[in-house]
XYZ file of C-alpha atoms in Angstrom:
371
model
C -171.947 97.998 5.136
C -175.433 99.324 5.807
C -176.084 102.842 4.429
C -178.568 104.402 6.834
C -177.932 108.129 6.497
C -175.461 110.903 7.046
C -175.991 110.762 10.826
C -173.070 108.323 10.916
C -170.654 111.244 11.159
C -171.469 111.434 14.878
C -169.904 109.173 17.463
C -171.976 106.653 19.390
C -174.840 108.604 21.065
C -174.009 109.258 24.685
C -175.872 107.656 27.556
C -178.099 104.581 27.580
C -181.178 106.818 27.931
C -180.405 108.888 24.843
C -183.306 108.404 22.376
C -180.835 108.440 19.486
C -179.255 105.243 20.789
C -182.634 103.548 21.001
C -183.557 104.675 17.469
C -180.256 103.426 16.084
C -180.582 100.038 17.745
C -183.986 99.609 16.110
C -182.787 100.768 12.682
C -179.403 99.041 12.721
C -180.491 95.845 14.405
C -178.161 96.341 17.353
C -175.834 98.770 19.025
C -172.492 100.191 17.903
C -170.049 97.804 19.501
C -167.083 97.430 17.108
C -164.100 99.568 16.130
C -162.493 99.741 12.692
C -159.923 97.158 13.783
C -162.681 94.888 15.114
C -164.708 94.803 11.923
C -161.588 94.236 9.836
C -160.697 91.189 11.947
C -164.243 89.816 12.054
C -165.010 90.290 8.351
C -161.608 89.395 6.934
C -161.499 92.686 5.028
C -158.425 94.866 5.635
C -158.707 98.203 7.497
C -157.820 100.278 4.436
C -160.417 98.454 2.369
C -163.156 98.891 4.997
C -162.356 102.606 5.224
C -162.547 102.900 1.424
C -165.978 101.227 1.343
C -167.215 103.342 4.252
C -166.231 106.561 2.464
C -167.812 105.313 -0.773
C -171.105 104.836 1.098
C -170.946 108.530 2.017
C -169.781 108.317 5.631
C -166.641 109.916 7.141
C -164.062 107.459 8.422
C -164.326 106.956 12.180
C -161.442 107.292 14.596
C -159.416 104.126 15.116
C -160.756 103.427 18.607
C -164.314 104.701 18.167
C -167.010 102.043 18.543
C -169.337 102.979 15.692
C -169.916 99.694 13.853
C -172.539 96.999 14.324
C -172.857 93.282 13.668
C -174.817 94.184 10.517
C -171.832 96.167 9.210
C -169.617 93.107 9.676
C -172.099 90.862 7.845
C -172.429 93.370 4.976
C -168.642 93.314 4.514
C -168.702 89.519 4.471
C -171.471 89.589 1.853
C -169.344 91.800 -0.348
C -166.449 89.385 -0.015
C -168.696 86.497 -1.029
C -169.731 88.367 -4.183
C -166.060 88.956 -5.016
C -165.201 85.292 -4.413
C -168.077 84.284 -6.714
C -166.583 86.471 -9.462
C -169.675 88.672 -9.739
C -167.803 91.846 -8.766
C -164.238 92.953 -8.143
C -162.828 95.078 -5.342
C -162.871 98.035 -7.727
C -166.479 97.555 -8.776
C -167.511 96.913 -5.160
C -166.374 100.433 -4.313
C -168.305 101.821 -7.275
C -171.367 99.827 -6.244
C -171.077 101.136 -2.675
C -170.867 104.700 -3.971
C -173.980 104.251 -6.128
C -175.908 102.631 -3.269
C -174.879 105.321 -0.816
C -175.828 108.118 -3.202
C -179.292 106.806 -4.038
C -180.240 105.334 -0.676
C -179.149 108.403 1.308
C -181.641 110.497 -0.670
C -184.371 107.924 -0.077
C -183.565 107.750 3.648
C -183.650 111.543 3.996
C -187.075 111.700 2.348
C -188.402 108.900 4.565
C -187.144 110.539 7.751
C -188.746 113.873 6.842
C -192.002 112.098 5.966
C -192.075 110.237 9.292
C -191.133 113.355 11.213
C -193.954 115.371 9.612
C -196.394 112.568 10.404
C -195.253 112.405 14.027
C -195.667 116.155 14.463
C -199.106 116.491 12.884
C -200.636 116.742 16.341
C -198.339 119.138 18.152
C -200.623 119.139 21.205
C -199.825 115.487 21.885
C -196.062 114.894 21.537
C -194.926 111.298 21.435
C -192.800 109.866 24.206
C -189.709 107.777 23.442
C -191.423 104.446 24.085
C -194.290 105.270 21.736
C -191.840 106.443 19.089
C -189.865 103.209 19.288
C -193.014 101.152 19.035
C -194.080 102.868 15.836
C -190.568 102.673 14.370
C -190.331 98.946 15.097
C -193.747 98.349 13.528
C -193.272 100.507 10.423
C -189.695 99.583 9.508
C -190.569 96.066 8.235
C -193.383 97.533 6.119
C -191.024 100.098 4.556
C -188.412 97.399 3.888
C -191.056 95.140 2.303
C -192.186 97.924 -0.021
C -188.618 98.841 -0.991
C -187.680 95.227 -1.667
C -190.753 94.719 -3.841
C -190.135 97.863 -5.926
C -186.460 96.927 -6.291
C -187.377 93.448 -7.528
C -189.903 94.881 -9.995
C -187.242 97.186 -11.438
C -184.736 94.328 -11.434
C -187.182 92.232 -13.461
C -187.873 95.120 -15.859
C -184.151 95.814 -16.402
C -183.445 92.122 -16.941
C -186.262 91.927 -19.478
C -184.901 94.915 -21.405
C -181.401 93.432 -21.446
C -182.627 90.049 -22.674
C -184.724 91.690 -25.384
C -181.741 93.751 -26.542
C -179.489 90.685 -26.590
C -182.019 88.707 -28.620
C -182.406 91.642 -31.001
C -178.646 91.812 -31.499
C -178.507 88.072 -32.145
C -181.248 88.265 -34.783
C -179.443 91.158 -36.460
C -176.156 89.252 -36.476
C -174.436 91.702 -34.097
C -172.314 91.086 -31.060
C -174.256 91.687 -27.805
C -173.934 95.192 -26.393
C -172.767 96.797 -29.647
C -174.469 99.229 -31.968
C -176.065 98.647 -35.330
C -172.724 98.901 -37.048
C -171.472 96.109 -34.802
C -169.216 98.414 -32.816
C -169.600 100.353 -29.605
C -168.757 103.995 -30.303
C -166.380 104.241 -27.363
C -164.937 100.773 -27.787
C -165.869 97.612 -25.909
C -166.570 98.150 -22.222
C -165.362 95.391 -19.889
C -168.302 93.867 -18.002
C -166.489 94.222 -14.699
C -166.941 97.983 -14.908
C -170.703 97.603 -14.627
C -171.172 99.562 -17.844
C -172.993 99.126 -21.124
C -172.651 101.097 -24.363
C -175.355 101.026 -26.991
C -177.380 103.369 -29.178
C -180.166 105.052 -27.256
C -182.261 108.201 -27.319
C -181.632 110.698 -24.516
C -183.911 113.537 -23.456
C -183.659 116.549 -21.181
C -186.826 118.421 -20.230
C -186.935 121.543 -18.080
C -189.372 124.184 -16.908
C -189.029 127.533 -18.688
C -188.695 130.553 -16.400
C -188.351 128.394 -13.300
C -185.878 130.687 -11.500
C -187.993 133.781 -12.070
C -191.173 131.970 -11.034
C -189.706 130.646 -7.758
C -188.926 134.149 -6.513
C -192.612 134.731 -5.878
C -193.404 131.357 -4.310
C -193.291 130.285 -0.697
C -191.997 126.837 0.264
C -195.385 125.112 0.099
C -196.141 126.567 -3.340
C -192.697 125.576 -4.623
C -193.174 122.011 -3.372
C -196.512 121.849 -5.184
C -194.972 122.982 -8.492
C -192.101 120.500 -8.178
C -194.495 117.671 -7.285
C -196.660 118.418 -10.318
C -193.625 118.622 -12.610
C -192.166 115.348 -11.340
C -195.545 113.617 -11.523
C -196.145 114.838 -15.070
C -192.725 113.883 -16.391
C -192.609 110.587 -14.497
C -196.048 109.515 -15.749
C -195.397 110.466 -19.372
C -191.965 108.830 -19.492
C -193.315 105.624 -17.917
C -196.304 105.538 -20.280
C -193.910 105.971 -23.206
C -191.733 103.053 -22.008
C -188.807 105.294 -21.223
C -186.807 105.505 -18.004
C -186.216 108.545 -15.817
C -182.510 108.612 -15.017
C -182.647 111.483 -12.559
C -184.338 114.742 -11.696
C -182.126 117.778 -11.142
C -184.197 120.617 -9.713
C -186.351 121.866 -12.575
C -184.949 119.396 -15.100
C -185.484 115.700 -15.795
C -183.177 113.373 -17.738
C -184.686 110.305 -19.413
C -183.613 107.609 -21.864
C -185.474 105.451 -24.393
C -184.577 102.479 -26.521
C -185.826 104.148 -29.717
C -185.931 107.611 -31.259
C -189.657 107.285 -31.875
C -190.396 106.568 -28.218
C -188.352 109.597 -27.146
C -190.075 111.824 -29.703
C -193.528 110.716 -28.540
C -192.598 111.357 -24.902
C -191.192 114.823 -25.628
C -194.231 115.898 -27.653
C -196.628 114.537 -25.047
C -194.783 116.398 -22.287
C -195.116 119.659 -24.193
C -198.815 119.056 -24.878
C -199.697 118.158 -21.289
C -197.754 121.089 -19.857
C -199.618 123.421 -22.218
C -202.898 122.139 -20.772
C -201.725 122.331 -17.134
C -202.709 125.635 -15.555
C -200.131 127.022 -13.150
C -197.292 124.870 -14.457
C -194.539 126.576 -16.495
C -194.153 125.608 -20.125
C -191.622 122.888 -20.873
C -188.867 122.563 -23.447
C -187.032 119.402 -24.419
C -183.809 118.467 -26.178
C -183.375 114.995 -27.672
C -180.326 113.253 -29.089
C -179.661 109.768 -30.423
C -176.307 108.047 -30.309
C -173.965 105.864 -28.311
C -174.802 106.122 -24.608
C -172.748 104.721 -21.759
C -174.960 103.405 -18.956
C -173.081 102.987 -15.696
C -174.485 102.375 -12.216
C -177.843 103.899 -13.106
C -176.493 107.049 -14.774
C -175.797 107.815 -18.441
C -172.859 109.479 -20.184
C -171.658 110.343 -23.656
C -171.912 112.886 -26.462
C -175.625 112.208 -26.955
C -176.286 113.185 -23.323
C -174.295 116.409 -23.712
C -175.999 117.301 -26.986
C -179.480 116.743 -25.548
C -178.629 119.105 -22.681
C -177.288 121.780 -25.063
C -180.380 121.534 -27.273
C -182.646 121.990 -24.261
C -180.798 125.169 -23.315
C -181.483 126.786 -26.728
C -185.026 125.458 -27.240
C -187.913 127.903 -27.020
C -190.803 127.389 -24.588
C -193.117 124.578 -25.608
C -190.775 123.212 -28.294
C -188.700 120.090 -28.885
C -185.278 120.216 -30.527
C -183.477 117.077 -31.706
C -180.065 116.347 -33.150
C -179.631 115.384 -36.791
C -179.054 111.725 -35.930
C -182.396 111.424 -34.144
C -184.076 113.415 -36.925
C -182.716 110.876 -39.391
C -184.299 108.078 -37.373
C -187.683 109.834 -37.611
C -187.447 110.930 -41.238
C -190.408 109.762 -43.295
C -192.556 108.805 -40.304
C -196.069 110.193 -40.645
C -196.663 111.505 -37.090
C -193.734 113.940 -37.169
C -192.782 117.189 -38.858
C -189.077 118.062 -38.917
C -187.524 121.439 -39.693
C -183.757 121.908 -39.835
C -182.669 125.147 -38.135
C -179.534 127.229 -38.423
C -176.441 125.970 -36.592
C -175.888 127.327 -33.091
C -172.754 127.737 -31.026
C -173.032 126.154 -27.588
C -170.565 124.992 -24.980
C -168.484 122.207 -26.497
C -170.031 122.473 -29.979
C -169.280 125.354 -32.346
C -171.829 124.403 -34.995
C -174.563 122.290 -33.471
C -177.469 121.988 -35.912
C -180.836 121.673 -34.150
C -183.878 120.171 -35.829
C -187.298 121.370 -34.684
C -189.670 118.474 -34.016
C -193.414 118.992 -34.236
C -196.380 116.675 -34.103
C -198.787 116.698 -37.024
C -201.560 116.276 -34.451
C -202.986 119.574 -33.131
C -201.949 120.475 -29.592
C -204.709 121.413 -27.147
C -204.613 125.112 -26.112
C -203.244 125.931 -22.695
C -206.018 126.032 -20.111
C -206.932 129.646 -19.330
C -205.459 130.961 -22.582
C -207.590 132.645 -25.167
C -207.784 130.854 -28.476
C -208.756 133.708 -30.673
């Protein structure tokens, strides 16, 4: 089913002249004409199953007789059935896929709506009428879809390339695909149908130090500027270092890399650039290397937890790593490693951090005195 936003919790907009109905018909490719029973009959997917998928997309289940579904919803259900018949997914993984799509696309849709709304209201002296609004929506929607499809395909190609490279690397090393260097996945083999992959990776958490205290003195525009600069900085550095941003959570970013060295370079570069960025809080990063479960775009496992704990105890402008990642870097010229005393953190009574430094000098923070 099409995931177009949380506005689906309302019934069909009342009255043919209601602008919401016109907007929906443009966005959804037609009006809401079908009930839950109708779409079940037309798609061949049972009512309980359609309700399960609808909830997974992030929408509340409609009343039995409410006409809230479109022809596009019916076709989306049929497409899911065709993927199941082809053996690509199962009913279980279809629900998981729907949940992942709904989660990510709802955030994208919310941002796009706010962006369009701000653009429409730039000239408050000349409000748009409904006809003008519909004309712009009909013209811009294909452009937005084209851009989204292109970016999705680029990421699809990049992910496929990484997977093929990993598989070839495993084959050359005499390992089974998808397993670690010891030939075993730390959490045991993961069935492909679950849409998951377990392999050794480096995980990093980076956050802004003193973010909560700083935000108390900022208005909304100033806060947006700080967040934009933080996300731009971390996104650029991670991309340049051939890592992948998994998600941003407020003042914190989670990223993964295929190697410990790549993660170390990214973390040190983040610290250096933040030091040179006036008005941006200092950053701290925790890194860990180990078995990581990748599932529907997110990552899980002990390495993820350890990286988060290390970030919480790191001092401003520093990078802490776990002993496994330190072992991967040992003997490499660009890095200096210092084992610190064990710390007690949530879930780990004696977690031993290792301080990571670059042997290259770090530029002084702009505006700071150097002597």
